[in-house]
Coordinates of C-alpha atoms in Angstrom, one line a residue:
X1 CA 0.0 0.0 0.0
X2 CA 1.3 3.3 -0.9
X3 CA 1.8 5.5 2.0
X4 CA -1.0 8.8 2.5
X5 CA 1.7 11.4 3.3
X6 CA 1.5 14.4 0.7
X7 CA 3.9 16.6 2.3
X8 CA 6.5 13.4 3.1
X9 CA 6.2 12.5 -0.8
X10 CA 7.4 16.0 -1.7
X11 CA 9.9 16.3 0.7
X12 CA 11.2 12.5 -0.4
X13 CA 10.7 13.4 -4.3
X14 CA 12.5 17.3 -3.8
X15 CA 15.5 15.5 -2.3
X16 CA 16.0 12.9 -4.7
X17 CA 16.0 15.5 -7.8
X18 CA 18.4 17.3 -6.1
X19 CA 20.6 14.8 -4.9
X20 CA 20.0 12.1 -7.2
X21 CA 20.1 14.7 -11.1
X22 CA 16.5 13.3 -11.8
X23 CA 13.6 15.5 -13.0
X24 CA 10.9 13.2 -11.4
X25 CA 8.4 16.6 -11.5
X26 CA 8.2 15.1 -15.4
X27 CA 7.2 11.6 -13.9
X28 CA 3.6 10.2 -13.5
X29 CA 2.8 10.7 -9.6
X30 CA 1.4 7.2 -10.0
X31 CA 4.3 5.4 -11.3
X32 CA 7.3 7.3 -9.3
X33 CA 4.6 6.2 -6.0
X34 CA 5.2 2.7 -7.2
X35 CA 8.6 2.6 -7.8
X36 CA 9.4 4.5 -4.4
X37 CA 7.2 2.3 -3.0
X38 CA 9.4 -1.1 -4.3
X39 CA 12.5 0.2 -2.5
X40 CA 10.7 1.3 0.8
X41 CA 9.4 -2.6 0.9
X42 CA 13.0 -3.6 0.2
X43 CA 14.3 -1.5 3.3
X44 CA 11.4 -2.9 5.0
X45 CA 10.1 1.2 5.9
X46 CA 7.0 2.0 5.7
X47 CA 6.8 5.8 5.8
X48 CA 9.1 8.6 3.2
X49 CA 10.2 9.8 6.1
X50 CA 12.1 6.1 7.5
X51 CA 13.1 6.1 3.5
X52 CA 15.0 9.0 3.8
X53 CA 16.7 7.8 7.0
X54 CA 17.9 4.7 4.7
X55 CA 19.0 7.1 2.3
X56 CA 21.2 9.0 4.5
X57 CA 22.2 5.5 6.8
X58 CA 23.0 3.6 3.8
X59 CA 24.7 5.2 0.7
X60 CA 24.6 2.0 -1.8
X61 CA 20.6 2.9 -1.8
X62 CA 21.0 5.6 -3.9
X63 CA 21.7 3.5 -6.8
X64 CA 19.3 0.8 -5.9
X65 CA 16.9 3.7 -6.0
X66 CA 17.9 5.8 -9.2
X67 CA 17.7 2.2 -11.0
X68 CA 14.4 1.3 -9.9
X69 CA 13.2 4.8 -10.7
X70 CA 15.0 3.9 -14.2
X71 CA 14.0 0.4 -14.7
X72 CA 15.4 -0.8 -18.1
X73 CA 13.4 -3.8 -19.5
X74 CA 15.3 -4.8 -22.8
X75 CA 16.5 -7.4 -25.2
X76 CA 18.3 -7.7 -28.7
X77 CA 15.1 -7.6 -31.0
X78 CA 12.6 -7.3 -28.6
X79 CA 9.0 -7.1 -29.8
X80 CA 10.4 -9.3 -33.0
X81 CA 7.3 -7.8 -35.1
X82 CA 8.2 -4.3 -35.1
X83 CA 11.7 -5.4 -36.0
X84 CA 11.3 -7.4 -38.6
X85 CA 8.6 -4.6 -40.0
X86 CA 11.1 -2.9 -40.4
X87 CA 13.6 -5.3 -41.9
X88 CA 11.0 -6.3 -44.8
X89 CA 9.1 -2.7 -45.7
X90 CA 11.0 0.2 -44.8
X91 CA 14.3 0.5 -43.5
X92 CA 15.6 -1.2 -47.1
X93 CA 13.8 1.7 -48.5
X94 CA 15.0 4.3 -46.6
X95 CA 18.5 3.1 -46.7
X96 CA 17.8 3.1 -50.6
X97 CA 16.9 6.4 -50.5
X98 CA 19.7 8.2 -48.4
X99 CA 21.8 6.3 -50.7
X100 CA 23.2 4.1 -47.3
X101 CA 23.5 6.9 -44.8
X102 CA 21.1 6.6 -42.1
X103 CA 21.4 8.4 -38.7
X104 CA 19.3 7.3 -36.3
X105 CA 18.5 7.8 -32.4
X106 CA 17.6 5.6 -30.0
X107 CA 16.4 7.7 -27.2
X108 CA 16.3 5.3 -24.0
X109 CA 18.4 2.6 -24.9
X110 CA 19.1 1.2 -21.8
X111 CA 22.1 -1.3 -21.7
X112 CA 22.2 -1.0 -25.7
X113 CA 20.2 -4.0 -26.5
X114 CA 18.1 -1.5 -29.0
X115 CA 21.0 0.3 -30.1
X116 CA 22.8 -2.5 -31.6
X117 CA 19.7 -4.7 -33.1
X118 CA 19.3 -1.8 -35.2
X119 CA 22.9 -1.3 -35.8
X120 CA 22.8 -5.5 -36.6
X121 CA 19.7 -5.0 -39.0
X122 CA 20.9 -2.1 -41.0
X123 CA 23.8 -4.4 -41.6
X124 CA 21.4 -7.3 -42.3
X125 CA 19.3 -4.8 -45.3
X126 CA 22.6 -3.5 -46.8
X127 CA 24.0 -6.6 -47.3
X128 CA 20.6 -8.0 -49.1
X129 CA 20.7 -4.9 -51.2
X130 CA 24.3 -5.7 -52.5
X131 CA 25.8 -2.4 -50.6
X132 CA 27.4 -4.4 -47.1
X133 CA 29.7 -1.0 -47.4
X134 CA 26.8 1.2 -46.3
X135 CA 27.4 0.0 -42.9
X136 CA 30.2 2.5 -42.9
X137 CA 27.9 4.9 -43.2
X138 CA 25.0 4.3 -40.5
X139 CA 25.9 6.3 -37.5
X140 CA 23.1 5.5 -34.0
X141 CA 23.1 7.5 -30.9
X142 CA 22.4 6.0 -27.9
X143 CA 21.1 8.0 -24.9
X144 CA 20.0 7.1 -21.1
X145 CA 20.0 8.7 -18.3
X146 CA 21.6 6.2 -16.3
X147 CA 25.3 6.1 -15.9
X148 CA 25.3 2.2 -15.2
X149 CA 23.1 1.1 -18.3
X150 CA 25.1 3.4 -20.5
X151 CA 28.5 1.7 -19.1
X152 CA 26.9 -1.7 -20.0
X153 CA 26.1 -0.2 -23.6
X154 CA 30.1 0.9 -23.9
X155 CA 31.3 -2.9 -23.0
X156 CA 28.4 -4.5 -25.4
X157 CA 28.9 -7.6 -23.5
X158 CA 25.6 -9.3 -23.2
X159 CA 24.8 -12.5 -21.0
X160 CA 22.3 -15.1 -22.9
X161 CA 19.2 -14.2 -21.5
X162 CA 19.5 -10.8 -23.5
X163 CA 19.2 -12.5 -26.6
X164 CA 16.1 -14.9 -25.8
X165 CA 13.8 -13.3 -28.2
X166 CA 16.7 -12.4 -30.8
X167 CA 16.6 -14.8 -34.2
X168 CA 20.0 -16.9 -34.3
X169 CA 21.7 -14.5 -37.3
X170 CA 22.1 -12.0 -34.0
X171 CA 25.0 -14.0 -33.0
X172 CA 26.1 -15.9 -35.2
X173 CA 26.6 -13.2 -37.8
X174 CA 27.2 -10.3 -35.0
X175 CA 28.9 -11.4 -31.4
X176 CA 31.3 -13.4 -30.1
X177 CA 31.2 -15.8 -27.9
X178 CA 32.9 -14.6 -24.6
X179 CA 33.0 -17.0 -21.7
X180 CA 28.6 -17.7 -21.0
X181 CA 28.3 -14.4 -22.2
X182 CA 28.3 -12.6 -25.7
X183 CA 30.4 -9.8 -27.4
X184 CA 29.0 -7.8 -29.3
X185 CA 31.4 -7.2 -32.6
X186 CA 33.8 -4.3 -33.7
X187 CA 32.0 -3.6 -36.3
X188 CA 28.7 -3.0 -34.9
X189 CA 29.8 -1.3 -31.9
X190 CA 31.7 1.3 -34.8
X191 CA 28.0 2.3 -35.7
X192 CA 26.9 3.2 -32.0
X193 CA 27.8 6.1 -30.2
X194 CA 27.1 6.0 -26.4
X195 CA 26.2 9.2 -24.2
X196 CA 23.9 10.4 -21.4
X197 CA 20.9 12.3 -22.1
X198 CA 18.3 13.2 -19.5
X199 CA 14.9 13.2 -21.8
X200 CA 13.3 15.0 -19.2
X201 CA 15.6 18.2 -18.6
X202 CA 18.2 18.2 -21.6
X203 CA 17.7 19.3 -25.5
X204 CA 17.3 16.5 -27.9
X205 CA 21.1 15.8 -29.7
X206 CA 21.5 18.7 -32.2
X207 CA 21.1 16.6 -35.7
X208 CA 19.1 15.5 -38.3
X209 CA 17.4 11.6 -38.0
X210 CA 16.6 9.1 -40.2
X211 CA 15.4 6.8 -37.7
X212 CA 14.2 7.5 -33.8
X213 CA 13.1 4.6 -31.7
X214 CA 11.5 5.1 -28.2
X215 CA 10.2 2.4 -27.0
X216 CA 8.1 2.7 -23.8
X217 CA 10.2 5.5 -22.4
X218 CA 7.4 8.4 -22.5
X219 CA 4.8 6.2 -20.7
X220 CA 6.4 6.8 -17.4
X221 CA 5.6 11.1 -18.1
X222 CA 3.1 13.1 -17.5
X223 CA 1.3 14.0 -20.8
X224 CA 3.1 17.9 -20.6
X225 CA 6.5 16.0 -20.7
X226 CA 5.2 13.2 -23.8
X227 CA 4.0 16.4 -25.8
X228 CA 7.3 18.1 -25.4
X229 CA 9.1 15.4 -26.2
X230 CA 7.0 14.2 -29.4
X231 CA 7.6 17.4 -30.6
X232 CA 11.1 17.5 -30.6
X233 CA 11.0 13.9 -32.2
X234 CA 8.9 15.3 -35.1
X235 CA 10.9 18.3 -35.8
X236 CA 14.2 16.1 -35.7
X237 CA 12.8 13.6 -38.1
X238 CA 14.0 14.5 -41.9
X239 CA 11.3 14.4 -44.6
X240 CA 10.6 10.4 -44.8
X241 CA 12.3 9.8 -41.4
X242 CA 10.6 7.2 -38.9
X243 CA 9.9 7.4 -35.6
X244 CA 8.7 4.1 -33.7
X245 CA 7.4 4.0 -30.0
X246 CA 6.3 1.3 -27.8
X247 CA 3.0 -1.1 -28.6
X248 CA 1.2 0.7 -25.7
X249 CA 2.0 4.2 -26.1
X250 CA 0.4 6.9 -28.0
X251 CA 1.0 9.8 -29.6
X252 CA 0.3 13.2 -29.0
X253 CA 0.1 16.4 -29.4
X254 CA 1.4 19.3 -32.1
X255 CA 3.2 15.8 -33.3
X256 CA -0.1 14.1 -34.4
X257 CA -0.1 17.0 -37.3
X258 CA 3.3 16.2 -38.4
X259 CA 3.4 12.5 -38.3
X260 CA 1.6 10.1 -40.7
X261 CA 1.0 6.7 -39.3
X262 CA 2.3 3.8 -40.9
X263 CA 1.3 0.9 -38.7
X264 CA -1.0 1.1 -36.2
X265 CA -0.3 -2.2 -34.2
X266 CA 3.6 -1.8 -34.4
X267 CA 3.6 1.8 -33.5
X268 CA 5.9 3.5 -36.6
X269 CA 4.7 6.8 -37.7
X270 CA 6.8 8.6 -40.5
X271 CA 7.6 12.0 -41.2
X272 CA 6.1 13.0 -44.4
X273 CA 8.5 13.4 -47.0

């Protein structure tokens, strides 16, 4: 049960923006109640007030906090659909048309599972187009806001269990094997560049996209925050550019007026060209 204590919520929530670098003013007061709520259970506390005790008792729960608060649930080619949507209708075509140079953004990509299944397919459609060279010219930004994730991203050393809905051309064509673990190639980590960006409070990377993927990232703000940010997506797209969100979220917005929709169940809207 979530505690009823207003003014020990905001005194918990104003400490942990400060102290942690989080903008949780930008997250839904339901979902930041929960997530608090999973580490207060875990500390066995049960008032904001004991939390904060823990906090200032037991440094280490800072970073159990900040990564529940920034759960990242993600595998190579998760949601296989929307990937392989992609592989057969439209990122050939794109590639095609940019004549194999494709920026592209994956805004939330956790430990970098995203980041380098798209790296992996681009690779896949250039080679079936007769162009494998074009891979020299895909360039994918990967952004989170947590320092840990992103550090995970840099090694691109993945246990098994990160590839368990991945097809078997993942690793066989794209990773080594390392021990019980996997490492991700040279060659695809080349095409990914790794940094920290805080959606929330931080302009969007100054450049032009072919390709933007957030993936069940905006769901956790409140709708001010999702409008701001599918904006910025919109006017970052280029003329034909994609953007592709998570199954359950929707879009809003000035963006709706910018955005065509290309496939309702898979979530891919496209900028029009």
């Amino acid at each position: 049960m979530i505690p009823d204590d207003e003014a020990g919520f905001k005194a918990l929530t104003r400490r942990v923006s400060r102290e942690a670098g989080l903008t949780l003013d930008a997250y839904k007061d339901k979902c930041l109640r929960r997530r608090l709520l999973v580490r207060m259970r875990a500390c066995s506390v049960h008032t904001y007030a004991e939390y904060m005790g823990v906090l200032d008792r037991t440094p280490g729960e800072w970073e159990k906090l900040k990564d529940a608060l920034t759960i990242n649930v993600t595998r190579f080619y998760r949601n296989a659909e929307t990937w392989d949507r992609l592989r057969t209708d439209l990122l050939g075509d794109l590639l095609q048309a940019r004549h194999g140079r494709l920026a592209a953004w994956s805004a939330g990509c956790s430990s970098g599972e995203e980041p380098y299944t798209m790296a992996m397919l681009c690779a896949e459609v250039a080679a079936a187009a007769g162009h494998p060279s074009w891979t020299e010219r895909v360039r994918i930004t990967a952004t989170d806001i947590d320092r840990a994730s992103l550090e995970r991203a840099e090694a691109g050393l993945y246990p098994q269990a990160a590839f368990l809905e991945a097809p078997a051309w993942i690793t066989e064509k794209y990773c080594t094997p390392a021990g019980a673990s996997w490492q991700v190639s040279d060659a695809v980590r080349r095409m990914v560049t790794v940094r920290r960006l805080d959606l929330t409070r931080e302009a969007i990377p100054a450049a032009s996209y072919d390709l933007i993927f957030c993936r069940n990232v905006v769901i956790y703000f409140d709708r001010p925050t999702q409008e701001r940010l599918f904006a910025q997506f919109a006017e970052a797209l280029l003329p034909g550019g994609i953007l592709v969100l998570g199954k359950v979220e929707t879009l809003l917005g000035v963006a709706r007026e910018r955005l065509t929709l290309v496939d309702a169940r898979e979530r891919i809207f496209r900028r029009a060209a």
